[in-house]
Coordinates of C-alpha atoms in Angstrom, one line a residue:
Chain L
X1 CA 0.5 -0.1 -16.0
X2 CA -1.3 -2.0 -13.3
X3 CA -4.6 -1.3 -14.9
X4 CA -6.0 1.2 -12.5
X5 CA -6.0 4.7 -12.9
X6 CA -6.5 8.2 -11.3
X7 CA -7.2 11.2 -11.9
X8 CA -5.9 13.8 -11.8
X9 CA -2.2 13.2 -11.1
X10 CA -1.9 16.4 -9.1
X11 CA -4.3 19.1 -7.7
X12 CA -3.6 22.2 -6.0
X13 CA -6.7 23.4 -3.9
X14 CA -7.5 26.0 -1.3
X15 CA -9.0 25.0 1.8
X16 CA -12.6 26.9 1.0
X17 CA -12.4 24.7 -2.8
X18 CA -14.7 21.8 -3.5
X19 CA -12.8 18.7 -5.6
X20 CA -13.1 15.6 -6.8
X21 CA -10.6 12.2 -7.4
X22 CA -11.6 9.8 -9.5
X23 CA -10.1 6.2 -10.1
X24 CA -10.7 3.6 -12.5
X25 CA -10.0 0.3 -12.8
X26 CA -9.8 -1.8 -15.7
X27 CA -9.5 -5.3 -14.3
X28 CA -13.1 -6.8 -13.7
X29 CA -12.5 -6.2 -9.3
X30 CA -15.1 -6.1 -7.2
X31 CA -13.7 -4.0 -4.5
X32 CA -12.2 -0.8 -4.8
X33 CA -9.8 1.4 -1.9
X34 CA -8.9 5.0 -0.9
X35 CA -5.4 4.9 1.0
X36 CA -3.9 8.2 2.1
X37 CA -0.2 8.3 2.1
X38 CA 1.4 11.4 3.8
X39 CA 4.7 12.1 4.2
X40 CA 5.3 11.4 8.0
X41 CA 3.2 8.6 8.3
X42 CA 3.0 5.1 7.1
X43 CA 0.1 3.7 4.5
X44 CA -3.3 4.7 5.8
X45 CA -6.5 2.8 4.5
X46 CA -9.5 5.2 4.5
X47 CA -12.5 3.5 2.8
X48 CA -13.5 0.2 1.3
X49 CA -16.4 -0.8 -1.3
X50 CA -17.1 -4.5 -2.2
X51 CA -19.7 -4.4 -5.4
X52 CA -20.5 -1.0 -4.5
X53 CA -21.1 -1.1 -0.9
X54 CA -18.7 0.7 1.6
X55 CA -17.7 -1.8 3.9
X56 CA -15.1 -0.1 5.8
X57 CA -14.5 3.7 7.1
X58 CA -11.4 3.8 8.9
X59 CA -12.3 6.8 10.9
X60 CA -12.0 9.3 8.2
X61 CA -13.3 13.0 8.9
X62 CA -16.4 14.0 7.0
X63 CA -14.3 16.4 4.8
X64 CA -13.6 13.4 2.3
X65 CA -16.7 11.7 0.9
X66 CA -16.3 8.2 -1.0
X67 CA -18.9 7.5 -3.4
X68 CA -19.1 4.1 -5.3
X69 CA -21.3 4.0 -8.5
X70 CA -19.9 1.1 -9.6
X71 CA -17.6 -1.6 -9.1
X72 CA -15.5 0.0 -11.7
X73 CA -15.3 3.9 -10.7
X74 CA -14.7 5.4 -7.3
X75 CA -14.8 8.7 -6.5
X76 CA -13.1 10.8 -3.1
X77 CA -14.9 14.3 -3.0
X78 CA -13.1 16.8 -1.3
X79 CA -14.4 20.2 0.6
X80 CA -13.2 22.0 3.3
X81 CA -9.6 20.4 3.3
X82 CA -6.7 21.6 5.8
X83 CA -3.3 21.9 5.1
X84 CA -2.5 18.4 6.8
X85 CA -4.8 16.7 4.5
X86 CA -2.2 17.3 1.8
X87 CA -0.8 13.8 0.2
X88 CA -0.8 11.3 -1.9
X89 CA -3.8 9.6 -2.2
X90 CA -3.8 5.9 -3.8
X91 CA -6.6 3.7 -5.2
X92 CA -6.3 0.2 -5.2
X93 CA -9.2 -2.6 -6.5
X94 CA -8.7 -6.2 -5.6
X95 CA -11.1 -9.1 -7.1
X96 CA -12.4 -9.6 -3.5
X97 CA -11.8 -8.3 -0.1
X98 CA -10.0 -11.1 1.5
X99 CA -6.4 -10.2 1.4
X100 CA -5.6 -13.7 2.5
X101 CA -6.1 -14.0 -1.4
X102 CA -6.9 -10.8 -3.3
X103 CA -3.9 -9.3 -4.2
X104 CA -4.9 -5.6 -4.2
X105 CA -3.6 -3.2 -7.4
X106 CA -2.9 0.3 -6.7
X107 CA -2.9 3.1 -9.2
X108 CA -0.5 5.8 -9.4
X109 CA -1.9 8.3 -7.0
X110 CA -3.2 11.7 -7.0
X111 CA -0.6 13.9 -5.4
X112 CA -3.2 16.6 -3.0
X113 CA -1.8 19.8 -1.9
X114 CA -4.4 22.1 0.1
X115 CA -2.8 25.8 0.5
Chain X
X1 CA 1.4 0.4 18.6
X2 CA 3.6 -0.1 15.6
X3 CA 3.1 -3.4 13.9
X4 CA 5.4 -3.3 11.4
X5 CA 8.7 -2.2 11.3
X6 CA 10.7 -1.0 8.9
X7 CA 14.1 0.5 10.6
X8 CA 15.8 1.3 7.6
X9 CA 14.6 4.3 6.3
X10 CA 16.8 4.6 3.6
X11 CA 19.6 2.7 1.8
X12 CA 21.8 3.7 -0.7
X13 CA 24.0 1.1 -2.9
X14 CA 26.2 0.6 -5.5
X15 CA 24.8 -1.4 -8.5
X16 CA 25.4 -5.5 -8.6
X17 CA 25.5 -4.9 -4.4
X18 CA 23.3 -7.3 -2.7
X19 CA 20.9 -5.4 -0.6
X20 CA 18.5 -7.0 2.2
X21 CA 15.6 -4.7 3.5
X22 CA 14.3 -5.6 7.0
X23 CA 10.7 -6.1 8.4
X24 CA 9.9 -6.8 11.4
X25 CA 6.1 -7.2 12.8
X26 CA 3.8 -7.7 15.7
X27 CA 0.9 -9.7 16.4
X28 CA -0.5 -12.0 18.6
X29 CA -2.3 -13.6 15.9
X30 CA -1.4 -17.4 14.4
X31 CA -3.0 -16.7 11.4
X32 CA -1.7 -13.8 9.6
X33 CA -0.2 -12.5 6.1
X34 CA 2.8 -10.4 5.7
X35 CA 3.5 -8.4 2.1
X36 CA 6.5 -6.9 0.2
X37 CA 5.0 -4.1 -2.0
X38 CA 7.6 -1.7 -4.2
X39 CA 6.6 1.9 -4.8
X40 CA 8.6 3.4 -8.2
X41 CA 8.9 7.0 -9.0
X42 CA 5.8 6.4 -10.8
X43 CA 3.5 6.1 -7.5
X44 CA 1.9 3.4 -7.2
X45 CA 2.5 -0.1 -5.1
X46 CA 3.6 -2.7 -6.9
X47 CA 2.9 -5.9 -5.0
X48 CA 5.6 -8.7 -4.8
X49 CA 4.8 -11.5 -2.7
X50 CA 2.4 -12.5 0.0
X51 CA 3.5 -15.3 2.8
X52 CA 0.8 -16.8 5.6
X53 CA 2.1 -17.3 8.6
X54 CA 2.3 -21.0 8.3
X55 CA 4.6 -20.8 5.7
X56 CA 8.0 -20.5 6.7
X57 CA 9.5 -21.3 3.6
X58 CA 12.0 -18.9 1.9
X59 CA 10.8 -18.0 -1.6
X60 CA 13.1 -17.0 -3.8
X61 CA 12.3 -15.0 -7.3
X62 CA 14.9 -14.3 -9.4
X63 CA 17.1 -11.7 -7.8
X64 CA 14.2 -11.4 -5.0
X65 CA 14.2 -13.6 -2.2
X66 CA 12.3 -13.8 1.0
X67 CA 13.6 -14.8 4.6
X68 CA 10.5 -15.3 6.8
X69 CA 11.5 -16.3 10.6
X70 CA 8.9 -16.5 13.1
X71 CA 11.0 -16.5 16.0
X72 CA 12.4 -13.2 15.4
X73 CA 8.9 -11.7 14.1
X74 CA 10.8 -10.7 10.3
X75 CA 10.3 -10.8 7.1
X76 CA 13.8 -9.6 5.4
X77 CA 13.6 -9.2 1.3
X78 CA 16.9 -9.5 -0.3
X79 CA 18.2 -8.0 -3.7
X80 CA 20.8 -9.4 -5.1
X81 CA 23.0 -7.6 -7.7
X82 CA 21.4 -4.5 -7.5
X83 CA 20.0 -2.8 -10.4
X84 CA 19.2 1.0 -10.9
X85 CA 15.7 -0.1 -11.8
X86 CA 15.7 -1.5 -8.0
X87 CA 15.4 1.9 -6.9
X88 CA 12.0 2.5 -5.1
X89 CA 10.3 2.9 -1.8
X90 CA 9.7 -0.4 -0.5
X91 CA 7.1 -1.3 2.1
X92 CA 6.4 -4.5 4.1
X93 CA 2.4 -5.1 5.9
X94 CA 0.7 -7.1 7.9
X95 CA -2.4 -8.2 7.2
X96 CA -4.3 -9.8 10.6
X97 CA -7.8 -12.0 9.3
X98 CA -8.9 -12.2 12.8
X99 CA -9.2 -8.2 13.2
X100 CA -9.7 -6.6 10.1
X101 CA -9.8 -8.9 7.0
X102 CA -9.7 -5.4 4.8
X103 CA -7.0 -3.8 6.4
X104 CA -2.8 -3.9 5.7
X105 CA -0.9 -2.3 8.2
X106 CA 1.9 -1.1 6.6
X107 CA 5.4 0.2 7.7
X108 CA 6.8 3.2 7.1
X109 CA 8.6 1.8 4.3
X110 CA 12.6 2.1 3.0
X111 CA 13.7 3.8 0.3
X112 CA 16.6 2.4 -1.7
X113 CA 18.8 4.2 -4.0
X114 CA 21.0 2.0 -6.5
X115 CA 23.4 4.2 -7.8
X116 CA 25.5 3.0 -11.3

């Protein structure tokens, strides 16, 4: 247990379906990650909060919408998905953002499949 | 561009085997961070170490160790006697301050199978 969770572990959803991820952590971070992890493709960072505010969007299409409500809870609404956005998709939290010295903590993913 | 590379894409070995993994990156960056993160069954990356690019050092930790070599641009992790709970996908990144202080690049990763 690494002390952040997700939910749910797997979703099946059809590409007209509205969904929702939700992670947790448990450690007292301050920052909070969405990485997407498909098969063909290394680790892909997608969005960053630090106390609640996004700080980075790595170019992710409008079909995935973070929202942060607090440092502890982050959400990845889903709607309109295509078949290529199925994967894994990790949360990770991290006391700060500096990765020079914040080791970041991943949960166990929410394994996406969009039909 | 590929920063980090991770040839191996799988390796399978027989238990008490010493296995090395191989990472090699790119940057033009002096200051920099490189990572060694394991992935079980169970999903989610488990981090292992972190070395800055002034530290050339090898770090060893328990049956873990850590060659870093600037010269050749790699970051090698070696097992040694193998364990079936060694078997994971393992993945080495790059973390570059000077472009994105957020952001590990990571490579494609290796999966290792330690057989009994």
């Amino acid at each position: 247990e690494t002390g952040v969770t997700q939910t749910p572990r797997h979703l099946v959803m059809g590409m007209t379906n509205k969904k929702s991820l939700k992670c947790e952590q448990h450690l007292g971070h301050n920052a909070m990650y969405w990485y997407k992890q498909s098969a063909k493709k290394p680790l892909e960072l997608m969005f960053v909060y630090n106390f609640k505010e996004q700080t980075e969007n790595n170019s992710v299409p409008s079909r995935f919408s973070p929202e942060c409500p607090n440092s502890s809870h982050l959400f990845l609404h889903l709607h309109t998905l295509q078949p290529e956005d199925s994967a894994l998709y990790l949360c990770a939290s991290s006391i700060g953002t500096a990765l020079s010295t914040d080791t970041q903590y991943f949960g166990p993913g929410t394994r996406l499949t969009v039909l | 561009a590929q920063k980090v590379t991770q040839a191996q894409t799988e390796i399978s070995v027989v238990e008490k085997e010493d296995v090395t993994l191989d990472c090699v990156y790119e940057t033009r960056d002096t200051t920099y961070y490189l990572f060694w993160y394991k992935q079980p069954p169970s999903g989610e990356l488990v981090f292992l170490i972190r070395r800055n690019s002034f530290d050339e050092q090898n770090e060893i930790s328990g049956r873990y160790s850590w060659n870093f070599q600037k010269s050749t641009s790699s970051f090698n992790f070696t097992i040694t006697a193998s364990q079936v709970v060694d078997s994971a996908v393992y993945f080495c990144a790059l973390s570059e301050p000077s472009y994105n202080n957020n952001d590990m690049r990571f490579g494609a990763g290796t999966r290792l199978t330690v057989k009994p």
